[in-house]
PDB file of C-alpha atoms in Angstrom:
ATOM      1  CA  MET A 202       0.167   0.057   0.113  1.00 40.00           C
ATOM      2  CA  THR A 203       1.445   3.354  -0.934  1.00 41.00           C
ATOM      3  CA  LYS A 204       2.316   5.776   1.779  1.00 41.00           C
ATOM      4  CA  LEU A 205       2.369   9.654   1.186  1.00 39.00           C
ATOM      5  CA  TYR A 206       4.460  11.286   3.694  1.00 36.00           C
ATOM      6  CA  ALA A 207       4.297  15.004   2.584  1.00 42.00           C
ATOM      7  CA  ASP A 208       4.267  17.445  -0.569  1.00 52.00           C
ATOM      8  CA  GLU A 209       8.013  16.858  -0.745  1.00 51.00           C
ATOM      9  CA  ALA A 210       7.645  13.160  -1.654  1.00 61.00           C
ATOM     10  CA  LEU A 211       5.040  14.075  -4.400  1.00 68.00           C
ATOM     11  CA  TYR A 212       7.418  16.594  -5.844  1.00 67.00           C
ATOM     12  CA  ALA A 213      10.182  14.104  -5.964  1.00 68.00           C
ATOM     13  CA  LEU A 214       7.813  11.357  -7.666  1.00 74.00           C
ATOM     14  CA  LEU A 215       6.497  13.725 -10.124  1.00 77.00           C
ATOM     15  CA  CYS A 216      10.191  14.853 -10.923  1.00 74.00           C
ATOM     16  CA  LYS A 217      11.057  11.343 -11.808  1.00 73.00           C
ATOM     17  CA  TYR A 218       8.119  11.085 -14.179  1.00 79.00           C
ATOM     18  CA  VAL A 219       8.936  14.293 -15.802  1.00 78.00           C
ATOM     19  CA  LEU A 220      12.470  13.048 -16.218  1.00 73.00           C
ATOM     20  CA  GLY A 221      11.511   9.729 -17.791  1.00 73.00           C
ATOM     21  CA  GLU A 222      13.000   7.919 -14.704  1.00 71.00           C
ATOM     22  CA  ALA A 223       9.694   6.567 -13.014  1.00 73.00           C
ATOM     23  CA  ASP A 224       8.889   3.109 -13.123  1.00 75.00           C
ATOM     24  CA  VAL A 225       5.750   1.404 -14.507  1.00 75.00           C
ATOM     25  CA  ALA A 226       3.828   1.663 -10.958  1.00 73.00           C
ATOM     26  CA  GLU A 227       4.993   4.942 -10.218  1.00 75.00           C
ATOM     27  CA  ARG A 228       4.013   6.270 -13.968  1.00 80.00           C
ATOM     28  CA  GLN A 229       0.562   4.551 -13.453  1.00 82.00           C
ATOM     29  CA  TRP A 230       0.304   6.276  -9.839  1.00 80.00           C
ATOM     30  CA  VAL A 231       1.031   9.619 -11.616  1.00 83.00           C
ATOM     31  CA  ASP A 232      -1.279   9.059 -14.270  1.00 86.00           C
ATOM     32  CA  ASP A 233      -4.245   8.221 -11.918  1.00 82.00           C
ATOM     33  CA  TRP A 234      -3.233  11.349  -9.943  1.00 80.00           C
ATOM     34  CA  LEU A 235      -3.370  13.539 -12.964  1.00 86.00           C
ATOM     35  CA  LYS A 236      -7.179  12.374 -13.689  1.00 85.00           C
ATOM     36  CA  SER A 237      -8.118  12.771  -9.929  1.00 81.00           C
ATOM     37  CA  ASP A 238      -8.182  16.396 -10.005  1.00 77.00           C
ATOM     38  CA  ALA A 239      -8.214  19.318 -12.815  1.00 77.00           C
ATOM     39  CA  SER A 240      -5.573  21.273 -11.127  1.00 76.00           C
ATOM     40  CA  HIS A 241      -3.243  18.651 -11.223  1.00 78.00           C
ATOM     41  CA  PRO A 242      -2.095  18.770 -14.927  1.00 82.00           C
ATOM     42  CA  VAL A 243      -1.553  22.322 -14.333  1.00 76.00           C
ATOM     43  CA  LEU A 244       0.745  21.627 -11.515  1.00 76.00           C
ATOM     44  CA  LEU A 245       2.672  19.322 -13.578  1.00 79.00           C
ATOM     45  CA  SER A 246       2.876  21.450 -16.697  1.00 79.00           C
ATOM     46  CA  ALA A 247       4.371  24.051 -14.132  1.00 72.00           C
ATOM     47  CA  LEU A 248       6.848  21.683 -13.114  1.00 70.00           C
ATOM     48  CA  GLU A 249       7.877  20.474 -16.553  1.00 73.00           C
ATOM     49  CA  LYS A 250       8.713  24.226 -17.136  1.00 67.00           C
ATOM     50  CA  LEU A 251      10.868  24.487 -14.326  1.00 62.00           C
ATOM     51  CA  LEU A 252      12.754  21.074 -14.894  1.00 60.00           C
ATOM     52  CA  VAL A 253      12.830  21.070 -18.776  1.00 57.00           C
ATOM     53  CA  GLU A 254      12.858  24.806 -19.894  1.00 50.00           C
ATOM     54  CA  GLN A 255      15.076  26.012 -17.148  1.00 47.00           C
ATOM     55  CA  PRO A 256      17.434  23.229 -16.330  1.00 43.00           C
ATOM     56  CA  ARG A 257      20.357  25.031 -15.368  1.00 44.00           C
ATOM     57  CA  LEU A 258      18.693  26.899 -12.180  1.00 44.00           C
ATOM     58  CA  ALA A 259      21.765  27.757 -10.140  1.00 46.00           C
ATOM     59  CA  VAL A 260      22.066  25.958  -7.051  1.00 44.00           C
ATOM     60  CA  THR A 261      25.352  25.999  -4.608  1.00 49.00           C
ATOM     61  CA  ALA A 262      26.450  22.727  -2.703  1.00 48.00           C
ATOM     62  CA  ALA A 263      25.391  24.093   0.770  1.00 54.00           C
ATOM     63  CA  ASP A 264      21.811  24.931  -0.735  1.00 49.00           C
ATOM     64  CA  THR A 265      21.446  21.454  -1.981  1.00 46.00           C
ATOM     65  CA  GLU A 266      22.735  19.791   1.260  1.00 50.00           C
ATOM     66  CA  ARG A 267      20.162  21.738   3.353  1.00 52.00           C
ATOM     67  CA  ALA A 268      17.369  20.701   0.758  1.00 49.00           C
ATOM     68  CA  TRP A 269      18.061  17.257   0.983  1.00 47.00           C
ATOM     69  CA  GLN A 270      18.180  17.358   4.678  1.00 54.00           C
ATOM     70  CA  ALA A 271      14.916  19.091   5.095  1.00 52.00           C
ATOM     71  CA  LEU A 272      13.404  16.294   2.492  1.00 46.00           C
ATOM     72  CA  SER A 273      14.978  13.236   3.985  1.00 51.00           C
ATOM     73  CA  ALA A 274      13.757  14.435   7.350  1.00 52.00           C
ATOM     74  CA  GLY A 275      10.063  14.996   6.060  1.00 48.00           C
ATOM     75  CA  MET A 276      10.022  11.390   4.566  1.00 44.00           C
ATOM     76  CA  GLY A 277      11.763   9.857   7.927  1.00 47.00           C
ATOM     77  CA  GLY A 278      14.504   8.858   6.169  1.00 46.00           C
ATOM     78  CA  SER A 279      18.055   8.767   7.148  1.00 42.00           C
ATOM     79  CA  VAL A 280      20.909  11.281   6.291  1.00 41.00           C
ATOM     80  CA  VAL A 281      22.169  10.650   2.686  1.00 40.00           C
ATOM     81  CA  THR A 282      25.343  11.983   1.471  1.00 42.00           C
ATOM     82  CA  ILE A 283      25.564  14.086  -1.950  1.00 37.00           C
ATOM     83  CA  SER A 284      27.650  11.048  -3.688  1.00 41.00           C
ATOM     84  CA  LYS A 285      24.341   8.978  -3.336  1.00 41.00           C
ATOM     85  CA  TRP A 286      21.817  11.546  -4.927  1.00 41.00           C
ATOM     86  CA  ARG A 287      20.311  10.528  -8.394  1.00 48.00           C
ATOM     87  CA  ARG A 288      19.243  13.130 -10.586  1.00 50.00           C
ATOM     88  CA  TRP A 289      15.545  13.282  -9.747  1.00 50.00           C
ATOM     89  CA  TRP A 290      16.393  13.592  -5.920  1.00 50.00           C
ATOM     90  CA  MET A 291      18.598  16.779  -7.111  1.00 51.00           C
ATOM     91  CA  ALA A 292      15.410  18.087  -8.762  1.00 54.00           C
ATOM     92  CA  ALA A 293      13.150  17.541  -5.575  1.00 54.00           C
ATOM     93  CA  ALA A 294      15.939  19.395  -3.760  1.00 52.00           C
ATOM     94  CA  VAL A 295      15.921  22.513  -6.079  1.00 50.00           C
ATOM     95  CA  LEU A 296      11.992  22.587  -5.564  1.00 51.00           C
ATOM     96  CA  LEU A 297      12.514  22.624  -2.065  1.00 49.00           C
ATOM     97  CA  ILE A 298      14.603  25.639  -2.392  1.00 43.00           C
ATOM     98  CA  ALA A 299      12.333  27.327  -4.657  1.00 47.00           C
ATOM     99  CA  ALA A 300       9.303  26.576  -2.372  1.00 46.00           C
ATOM    100  CA  VAL A 301      11.127  28.277   0.569  1.00 40.00           C
ATOM    101  CA  THR A 302      12.053  31.495  -1.662  1.00 39.00           C
ATOM    102  CA  GLY A 303       8.225  31.705  -2.195  1.00 41.00           C
ATOM    103  CA  LEU A 304       7.918  29.997  -5.935  1.00 40.00           C
ATOM    104  CA  TRP A 305       5.616  27.286  -4.686  1.00 42.00           C
ATOM    105  CA  LEU A 306       4.408  28.395  -1.345  1.00 40.00           C
ATOM    106  CA  ALA A 307       1.061  30.157  -2.039  1.00 40.00           C
ATOM    107  CA  ALA A 308       0.062  27.127  -4.227  1.00 44.00           C
ATOM    108  CA  ARG A 309       0.833  24.568  -1.536  1.00 46.00           C
ATOM    109  CA  ASN A 310      -1.083  26.523   1.405  1.00 47.00           C
ATOM    110  CA  GLY A 311      -4.181  27.237  -0.438  1.00 53.00           C
ATOM    111  CA  ARG A 312      -5.209  24.020  -2.290  1.00 70.00           C
ATOM    112  CA  THR A 313      -7.349  20.998  -1.681  1.00 79.00           C
ATOM    113  CA  GLN A 314      -5.700  17.585  -1.172  1.00 85.00           C
ATOM    114  CA  ARG A 315      -7.489  14.790  -2.633  1.00 88.00           C
ATOM    115  CA  PHE A 316      -6.139  11.222  -1.940  1.00 91.00           C
ATOM    116  CA  THR A 317      -7.834   7.988  -3.712  1.00 90.00           C
ATOM    117  CA  GLY A 318      -7.345   4.622  -2.245  1.00 85.00           C
ATOM    118  CA  PRO A 319      -5.807   2.307  -1.902  1.00 91.00           C
ATOM    119  CA  LEU A 320      -3.040   4.335   0.152  1.00 91.00           C
ATOM    120  CA  VAL A 321      -1.984   5.478   3.575  1.00 91.00           C
ATOM    121  CA  ALA A 322      -2.256   9.432   3.697  1.00 89.00           C
ATOM    122  CA  GLN A 323      -0.278  11.026   6.691  1.00 88.00           C
ATOM    123  CA  LEU A 324      -2.040  14.571   7.091  1.00 90.00           C
ATOM    124  CA  LYS A 325      -0.115  17.473   8.305  1.00 87.00           C
ATOM    125  CA  ASP A 326      -1.213  17.133  11.924  1.00 89.00           C
ATOM    126  CA  GLY A 327       0.162  13.815  11.937  1.00 90.00           C
ATOM    127  CA  THR A 328      -2.954  11.804  11.706  1.00 92.00           C
ATOM    128  CA  ASN A 329      -2.742   8.733   9.467  1.00 93.00           C
ATOM    129  CA  VAL A 330      -5.852   7.493   6.960  1.00 94.00           C
ATOM    130  CA  GLN A 331      -5.571   4.158   5.705  1.00 94.00           C
ATOM    131  CA  LEU A 332      -7.925   4.325   2.573  1.00 94.00           C
ATOM    132  CA  GLU A 333      -9.125   1.213   1.020  1.00 93.00           C
ATOM    133  CA  ASP A 334      -9.690   0.648  -2.716  1.00 91.00           C
ATOM    134  CA  ASN A 335     -11.540   3.381  -4.399  1.00 89.00           C
ATOM    135  CA  ALA A 336     -11.915   5.218  -0.991  1.00 92.00           C
ATOM    136  CA  ARG A 337     -11.501   9.157  -1.418  1.00 92.00           C
ATOM    137  CA  LEU A 338     -10.235  11.422   1.154  1.00 93.00           C
ATOM    138  CA  LEU A 339     -10.581  15.525   0.611  1.00 92.00           C
ATOM    139  CA  VAL A 340      -8.553  17.587   2.744  1.00 90.00           C
ATOM    140  CA  LEU A 341      -9.630  21.037   2.761  1.00 83.00           C
ATOM    141  CA  ALA A 342      -7.561  23.988   2.363  1.00 81.00           C
ATOM    142  CA  GLY A 343      -6.103  25.434   5.512  1.00 83.00           C
ATOM    143  CA  PHE A 344      -5.955  21.972   7.061  1.00 87.00           C
ATOM    144  CA  GLY A 345      -3.863  22.098  10.680  1.00 82.00           C
ATOM    145  CA  ASP A 346      -3.721  25.821  10.535  1.00 81.00           C
ATOM    146  CA  LEU A 347      -7.232  27.155  10.472  1.00 79.00           C
ATOM    147  CA  GLN A 348      -9.133  23.798  11.273  1.00 87.00           C
ATOM    148  CA  ARG A 349      -9.060  20.008  10.957  1.00 92.00           C
ATOM    149  CA  GLU A 350     -11.659  19.087   8.602  1.00 92.00           C
ATOM    150  CA  VAL A 351     -11.925  16.366   5.718  1.00 93.00           C
ATOM    151  CA  SER A 352     -14.645  14.511   3.831  1.00 92.00           C
ATOM    152  CA  LEU A 353     -14.633  10.584   3.237  1.00 93.00           C
ATOM    153  CA  GLU A 354     -16.324   8.380   0.697  1.00 92.00           C
ATOM    154  CA  GLY A 355     -15.810   4.627   1.025  1.00 93.00           C
ATOM    155  CA  LYS A 356     -13.686   2.833   3.723  1.00 94.00           C
ATOM    156  CA  ALA A 357     -10.877   4.043   5.928  1.00 95.00           C
ATOM    157  CA  VAL A 358      -9.208   3.441   9.160  1.00 95.00           C
ATOM    158  CA  PHE A 359      -8.331   6.669  10.799  1.00 94.00           C
ATOM    159  CA  ASP A 360      -5.526   7.344  13.703  1.00 93.00           C
ATOM    160  CA  VAL A 361      -6.271  10.814  14.709  1.00 92.00           C
ATOM    161  CA  THR A 362      -3.651  13.016  16.290  1.00 89.00           C
ATOM    162  CA  PRO A 363      -5.107  14.249  19.586  1.00 86.00           C
ATOM    163  CA  ASP A 364      -5.954  17.995  19.866  1.00 85.00           C
ATOM    164  CA  ALA A 365      -8.450  18.965  22.224  1.00 77.00           C
ATOM    165  CA  ASP A 366      -8.230  22.892  21.101  1.00 82.00           C
ATOM    166  CA  GLN A 367      -9.010  21.839  17.258  1.00 86.00           C
ATOM    167  CA  PRO A 368     -11.142  18.834  17.175  1.00 90.00           C
ATOM    168  CA  PHE A 369     -10.701  16.542  13.916  1.00 93.00           C
ATOM    169  CA  ILE A 370     -14.062  16.723  11.626  1.00 93.00           C
ATOM    170  CA  ILE A 371     -15.195  14.077   9.250  1.00 94.00           C
ATOM    171  CA  LYS A 372     -18.041  15.069   6.822  1.00 92.00           C
ATOM    172  CA  LEU A 373     -20.204  12.622   5.359  1.00 89.00           C
ATOM    173  CA  GLY A 374     -22.973  14.506   3.451  1.00 82.00           C
ATOM    174  CA  GLU A 375     -25.336  15.178   6.376  1.00 82.00           C
ATOM    175  CA  ARG A 376     -23.535  13.137   8.835  1.00 89.00           C
ATOM    176  CA  THR A 377     -20.812  14.331  11.098  1.00 92.00           C
ATOM    177  CA  ILE A 378     -18.121  12.579  13.280  1.00 93.00           C
ATOM    178  CA  LYS A 379     -16.176  14.606  15.566  1.00 91.00           C
ATOM    179  CA  VAL A 380     -12.832  13.377  17.076  1.00 89.00           C
ATOM    180  CA  LEU A 381     -10.539  14.433  19.691  1.00 72.00           C
ATOM    181  CA  GLY A 382      -7.887  11.575  19.169  1.00 72.00           C
ATOM    182  CA  THR A 383      -8.455   7.864  18.666  1.00 84.00           C
ATOM    183  CA  ARG A 384      -8.516   5.168  16.130  1.00 88.00           C
ATOM    184  CA  PHE A 385     -11.539   4.223  14.295  1.00 91.00           C
ATOM    185  CA  MET A 386     -12.794   2.585  11.154  1.00 92.00           C
ATOM    186  CA  VAL A 387     -15.288   4.402   8.713  1.00 92.00           C
ATOM    187  CA  ASP A 388     -17.154   2.856   5.751  1.00 90.00           C
ATOM    188  CA  ALA A 389     -19.257   5.538   3.928  1.00 88.00           C
ATOM    189  CA  ALA A 390     -21.007   4.679   0.893  1.00 84.00           C
ATOM    190  CA  PRO A 391     -21.117   7.510  -1.717  1.00 77.00           C
ATOM    191  CA  GLY A 392     -24.241   9.357  -2.055  1.00 68.00           C
ATOM    192  CA  LYS A 393     -26.516  11.259   0.258  1.00 62.00           C
ATOM    193  CA  ASN A 394     -28.528   7.976   1.402  1.00 70.00           C
ATOM    194  CA  GLY A 395     -25.659   5.472   1.322  1.00 79.00           C
ATOM    195  CA  PRO A 396     -25.233   3.225   4.403  1.00 88.00           C
ATOM    196  CA  LEU A 397     -22.580   3.992   7.118  1.00 91.00           C
ATOM    197  CA  ARG A 398     -20.578   1.614   9.298  1.00 93.00           C
ATOM    198  CA  ILE A 399     -18.208   2.951  12.089  1.00 94.00           C
ATOM    199  CA  HIS A 400     -16.359   0.898  14.294  1.00 94.00           C
ATOM    200  CA  VAL A 401     -14.139   2.311  17.388  1.00 94.00           C
ATOM    201  CA  ASP A 402     -10.685   0.894  18.143  1.00 92.00           C
ATOM    202  CA  THR A 403      -9.801   3.109  20.852  1.00 91.00           C
ATOM    203  CA  GLY A 404     -10.764   6.353  22.227  1.00 90.00           C
ATOM    204  CA  GLN A 405     -14.344   8.205  21.878  1.00 89.00           C
ATOM    205  CA  ILE A 406     -15.908   9.675  18.775  1.00 92.00           C
ATOM    206  CA  MET A 407     -19.224  11.520  18.300  1.00 92.00           C
ATOM    207  CA  VAL A 408     -21.264  10.835  15.492  1.00 93.00           C
ATOM    208  CA  MET A 409     -23.928  13.446  14.437  1.00 91.00           C
ATOM    209  CA  ASN A 410     -27.008  13.206  11.789  1.00 87.00           C
ATOM    210  CA  LYS A 411     -28.052  16.839  10.916  1.00 81.00           C
ATOM    211  CA  GLY A 412     -31.011  15.661   9.122  1.00 74.00           C
ATOM    212  CA  ARG A 413     -32.684  13.689  12.041  1.00 75.00           C
ATOM    213  CA  GLN A 414     -31.096  16.058  14.955  1.00 78.00           C
ATOM    214  CA  ASP A 415     -29.533  12.876  16.246  1.00 83.00           C
ATOM    215  CA  SER A 416     -26.182  12.307  17.861  1.00 88.00           C
ATOM    216  CA  VAL A 417     -24.376   9.495  19.596  1.00 91.00           C
ATOM    217  CA  VAL A 418     -21.107   8.950  21.315  1.00 91.00           C
ATOM    218  CA  LEU A 419     -19.008   5.974  20.704  1.00 92.00           C
ATOM    219  CA  SER A 420     -16.365   4.379  22.639  1.00 91.00           C
ATOM    220  CA  ALA A 421     -13.949   1.359  22.314  1.00 92.00           C
ATOM    221  CA  GLY A 422     -15.828  -1.774  21.182  1.00 93.00           C
ATOM    222  CA  MET A 423     -18.688  -0.066  19.587  1.00 95.00           C
ATOM    223  CA  LEU A 424     -19.921  -0.330  16.362  1.00 95.00           C
ATOM    224  CA  LEU A 425     -22.439   1.997  14.646  1.00 94.00           C
ATOM    225  CA  GLU A 426     -24.761   1.107  11.225  1.00 92.00           C
ATOM    226  CA  GLN A 427     -27.402   3.335   9.669  1.00 90.00           C
ATOM    227  CA  GLN A 428     -28.675   1.971   6.059  1.00 85.00           C
ATOM    228  CA  ASN A 429     -29.373   5.399   5.256  1.00 83.00           C
ATOM    229  CA  GLU A 430     -29.438   9.001   6.495  1.00 81.00           C
ATOM    230  CA  GLU A 431     -33.338   8.667   7.403  1.00 81.00           C
ATOM    231  CA  LEU A 432     -33.063   5.904   9.697  1.00 85.00           C
ATOM    232  CA  PRO A 433     -31.822   5.800  13.152  1.00 88.00           C
ATOM    233  CA  PHE A 434     -28.585   4.793  14.331  1.00 91.00           C
ATOM    234  CA  ARG A 435     -28.269   1.068  15.465  1.00 92.00           C
ATOM    235  CA  ILE A 436     -25.528   0.351  17.948  1.00 93.00           C
ATOM    236  CA  ALA A 437     -23.616  -2.783  18.866  1.00 94.00           C
ATOM    237  CA  THR A 438     -21.330  -3.340  21.666  1.00 94.00           C
ATOM    238  CA  HIS A 439     -18.525  -5.636  22.703  1.00 95.00           C
ATOM    239  CA  VAL A 440     -16.995  -5.560  19.250  1.00 95.00           C
ATOM    240  CA  ALA A 441     -13.249  -6.269  19.174  1.00 93.00           C
ATOM    241  CA  ASP A 442     -12.942  -6.635  15.186  1.00 92.00           C
ATOM    242  CA  ALA A 443     -15.717  -5.811  13.160  1.00 89.00           C
ATOM    243  CA  ALA A 444     -14.426  -7.252   9.804  1.00 87.00           C
ATOM    244  CA  GLY A 445     -13.518 -10.723  11.683  1.00 91.00           C
ATOM    245  CA  ARG A 446     -16.830 -10.506  13.595  1.00 92.00           C
ATOM    246  CA  GLU A 447     -15.086 -10.961  16.854  1.00 95.00           C
ATOM    247  CA  LEU A 448     -17.243 -10.574  19.755  1.00 96.00           C
ATOM    248  CA  VAL A 449     -16.295 -10.378  23.438  1.00 96.00           C
ATOM    249  CA  PHE A 450     -18.524 -10.418  26.081  1.00 95.00           C
ATOM    250  CA  THR A 451     -17.864 -10.581  29.889  1.00 95.00           C
ATOM    251  CA  ASP A 452     -20.664 -10.767  32.207  1.00 95.00           C
ATOM    252  CA  THR A 453     -22.756  -8.960  29.795  1.00 95.00           C
ATOM    253  CA  PRO A 454     -26.712  -9.003  29.954  1.00 94.00           C
ATOM    254  CA  LEU A 455     -28.288 -10.877  27.436  1.00 94.00           C
ATOM    255  CA  SER A 456     -30.452  -7.774  26.123  1.00 93.00           C
ATOM    256  CA  GLU A 457     -26.914  -6.134  25.149  1.00 93.00           C
ATOM    257  CA  VAL A 458     -25.843  -9.438  23.786  1.00 95.00           C
ATOM    258  CA  LEU A 459     -28.879  -9.661  21.299  1.00 94.00           C
ATOM    259  CA  GLN A 460     -28.546  -6.195  20.467  1.00 94.00           C
ATOM    260  CA  THR A 461     -25.455  -6.832  19.358  1.00 95.00           C
ATOM    261  CA  LEU A 462     -26.161  -9.849  17.230  1.00 95.00           C
ATOM    262  CA  GLU A 463     -29.034  -7.837  15.472  1.00 93.00           C
ATOM    263  CA  VAL A 464     -26.296  -5.421  14.126  1.00 93.00           C
ATOM    264  CA  ILE A 465     -23.435  -7.382  13.434  1.00 93.00           C
ATOM    265  CA  TYR A 466     -25.768 -10.344  11.340  1.00 92.00           C
ATOM    266  CA  ASP A 467     -28.662  -8.157  10.408  1.00 90.00           C
ATOM    267  CA  ILE A 468     -31.134 -10.528  12.245  1.00 91.00           C
ATOM    268  CA  HIS A 469     -34.328  -9.782  14.559  1.00 93.00           C
ATOM    269  CA  VAL A 470     -33.808 -11.511  17.743  1.00 92.00           C
ATOM    270  CA  THR A 471     -35.551 -11.463  20.721  1.00 91.00           C
ATOM    271  CA  ALA A 472     -36.025 -13.479  24.125  1.00 92.00           C
ATOM    272  CA  ASP A 473     -38.408 -14.262  26.781  1.00 90.00           C
ATOM    273  CA  THR A 474     -38.534 -11.548  29.767  1.00 90.00           C
ATOM    274  CA  ALA A 475     -36.792 -14.092  32.297  1.00 88.00           C
ATOM    275  CA  LEU A 476     -33.674 -14.242  30.054  1.00 92.00           C
ATOM    276  CA  LEU A 477     -33.010 -10.861  29.283  1.00 91.00           C
ATOM    277  CA  GLN A 478     -31.056 -10.077  32.404  1.00 91.00           C
ATOM    278  CA  LEU A 479     -28.869 -13.420  32.520  1.00 92.00           C
ATOM    279  CA  LEU A 480     -25.128 -12.851  32.228  1.00 94.00           C
ATOM    280  CA  VAL A 481     -23.033 -13.835  29.093  1.00 94.00           C
ATOM    281  CA  THR A 482     -19.506 -14.667  29.044  1.00 96.00           C
ATOM    282  CA  ALA A 483     -18.264 -15.942  25.658  1.00 95.00           C
ATOM    283  CA  THR A 484     -15.888 -15.119  22.845  1.00 96.00           C
ATOM    284  CA  PHE A 485     -16.753 -15.368  19.126  1.00 96.00           C
ATOM    285  CA  THR A 486     -14.859 -15.321  16.440  1.00 95.00           C
ATOM    286  CA  GLY A 487     -15.903 -15.384  12.548  1.00 94.00           C
ATOM    287  CA  GLU A 488     -18.756 -17.842  13.798  1.00 94.00           C
ATOM    288  CA  THR A 489     -22.103 -17.518  11.876  1.00 94.00           C
ATOM    289  CA  ALA A 490     -25.260 -16.487  13.497  1.00 93.00           C
ATOM    290  CA  GLU A 491     -26.431 -19.787  13.929  1.00 93.00           C
ATOM    291  CA  ASN A 492     -23.657 -21.233  15.860  1.00 95.00           C
ATOM    292  CA  VAL A 493     -23.586 -18.011  18.098  1.00 95.00           C
ATOM    293  CA  LEU A 494     -27.392 -18.597  19.085  1.00 94.00           C
ATOM    294  CA  ALA A 495     -27.064 -22.167  19.649  1.00 94.00           C
ATOM    295  CA  SER A 496     -23.913 -21.422  21.935  1.00 95.00           C
ATOM    296  CA  ILE A 497     -26.160 -18.673  23.525  1.00 94.00           C
ATOM    297  CA  ALA A 498     -29.205 -20.819  23.934  1.00 93.00           C
ATOM    298  CA  PHE A 499     -26.948 -23.582  25.642  1.00 93.00           C
ATOM    299  CA  MET A 500     -25.605 -21.320  28.270  1.00 92.00           C
ATOM    300  CA  THR A 501     -29.000 -19.684  29.135  1.00 91.00           C
ATOM    301  CA  ASN A 502     -30.842 -23.021  29.154  1.00 90.00           C
ATOM    302  CA  ALA A 503     -33.176 -21.787  26.278  1.00 91.00           C
ATOM    303  CA  GLY A 504     -34.479 -23.080  22.975  1.00 92.00           C
ATOM    304  CA  ILE A 505     -34.695 -21.272  19.332  1.00 92.00           C
ATOM    305  CA  GLU A 506     -38.032 -20.568  17.628  1.00 90.00           C
ATOM    306  CA  LYS A 507     -38.311 -18.970  14.600  1.00 88.00           C
ATOM    307  CA  LYS A 508     -41.562 -16.948  13.574  1.00 84.00           C
ATOM    308  CA  ASP A 509     -41.212 -15.339  10.054  1.00 81.00           C
ATOM    309  CA  THR A 510     -38.120 -13.321  10.187  1.00 84.00           C
ATOM    310  CA  ILE A 511     -37.811 -13.158  13.985  1.00 90.00           C
ATOM    311  CA  VAL A 512     -35.586 -15.388  16.239  1.00 92.00           C
ATOM    312  CA  ILE A 513     -36.817 -15.954  19.501  1.00 92.00           C
ATOM    313  CA  LEU A 514     -35.042 -17.609  22.571  1.00 92.00           C
ATOM    314  CA  LYS A 515     -37.493 -19.537  24.783  1.00 90.00           C
ATOM    315  CA  LYS A 516     -36.724 -20.063  28.363  1.00 86.00           C
ATOM    316  CA  HIS A 517     -37.078 -24.152  28.874  1.00 77.00           C
ATOM    317  CA  GLU A 518     -39.702 -25.252  31.276  1.00 71.00           C
ATOM    318  CA  GLU A 519     -38.321 -26.557  34.556  1.00 59.00           C
TER     319      GLU A 519
END
């Protein structure tokens, strides 16, 4: 999975592309990047003019050394000596010097960033966003300075840098996620009425639905689902891994267990009133709904009945 560290890494890759030194995968990435935003071909054209039409831009050894150290630090790499440079790294260093003098600074600060998965994007505030296939992340201009606001379509895992003074905001149409610092998964289908699925690994987030004037706070192990923006949120608890259907119950009332099963397996299940407060301790990983219900029925001394689309746990007669 590709990892984008900073604009400097992008500039270096574009230099390779312009100078004809990019490999097949890198050229394909740049071709897709050019198609993703109307402003990208303009940026590449400006870079071509800088590298091709003005190839003799004067740079001293001290300037290039400082530029390389800035590029290396920005990408988390180790110090590299001038003797190991290749031509495209030299070009990236030239671009860094130009940026410092103001040649690119205004464009970089004022533009909106767009990322399309699969890739891992590291944002200016240190937040990491792992985008799945075809997921799209829009980072608004001024991110990290004026605000921390993004919008998302598709599935992504967020690892948000804490900042109590400037909460991290994710826009999902009429729905919004407000984050102070946590790790969580969001799967938001494109379109106003697409389904939404959120799972929290650590920390807390607040999910708001402007249209329904509804909000809920999710903490670690909680999963939220909503089929469209017109329907209420559905909440599951004790979910260790949403994708793997790993459920961990420890002295959990049966009423909570059944609520979680309804969300995870999209079934309608209920039980006799006498059973609902019984405590369940069990761990399930990747099990079918039928196997989970059979185990719970055994633990609570209950039978299973089906009526139309409803599953009912019935207490056995003494």
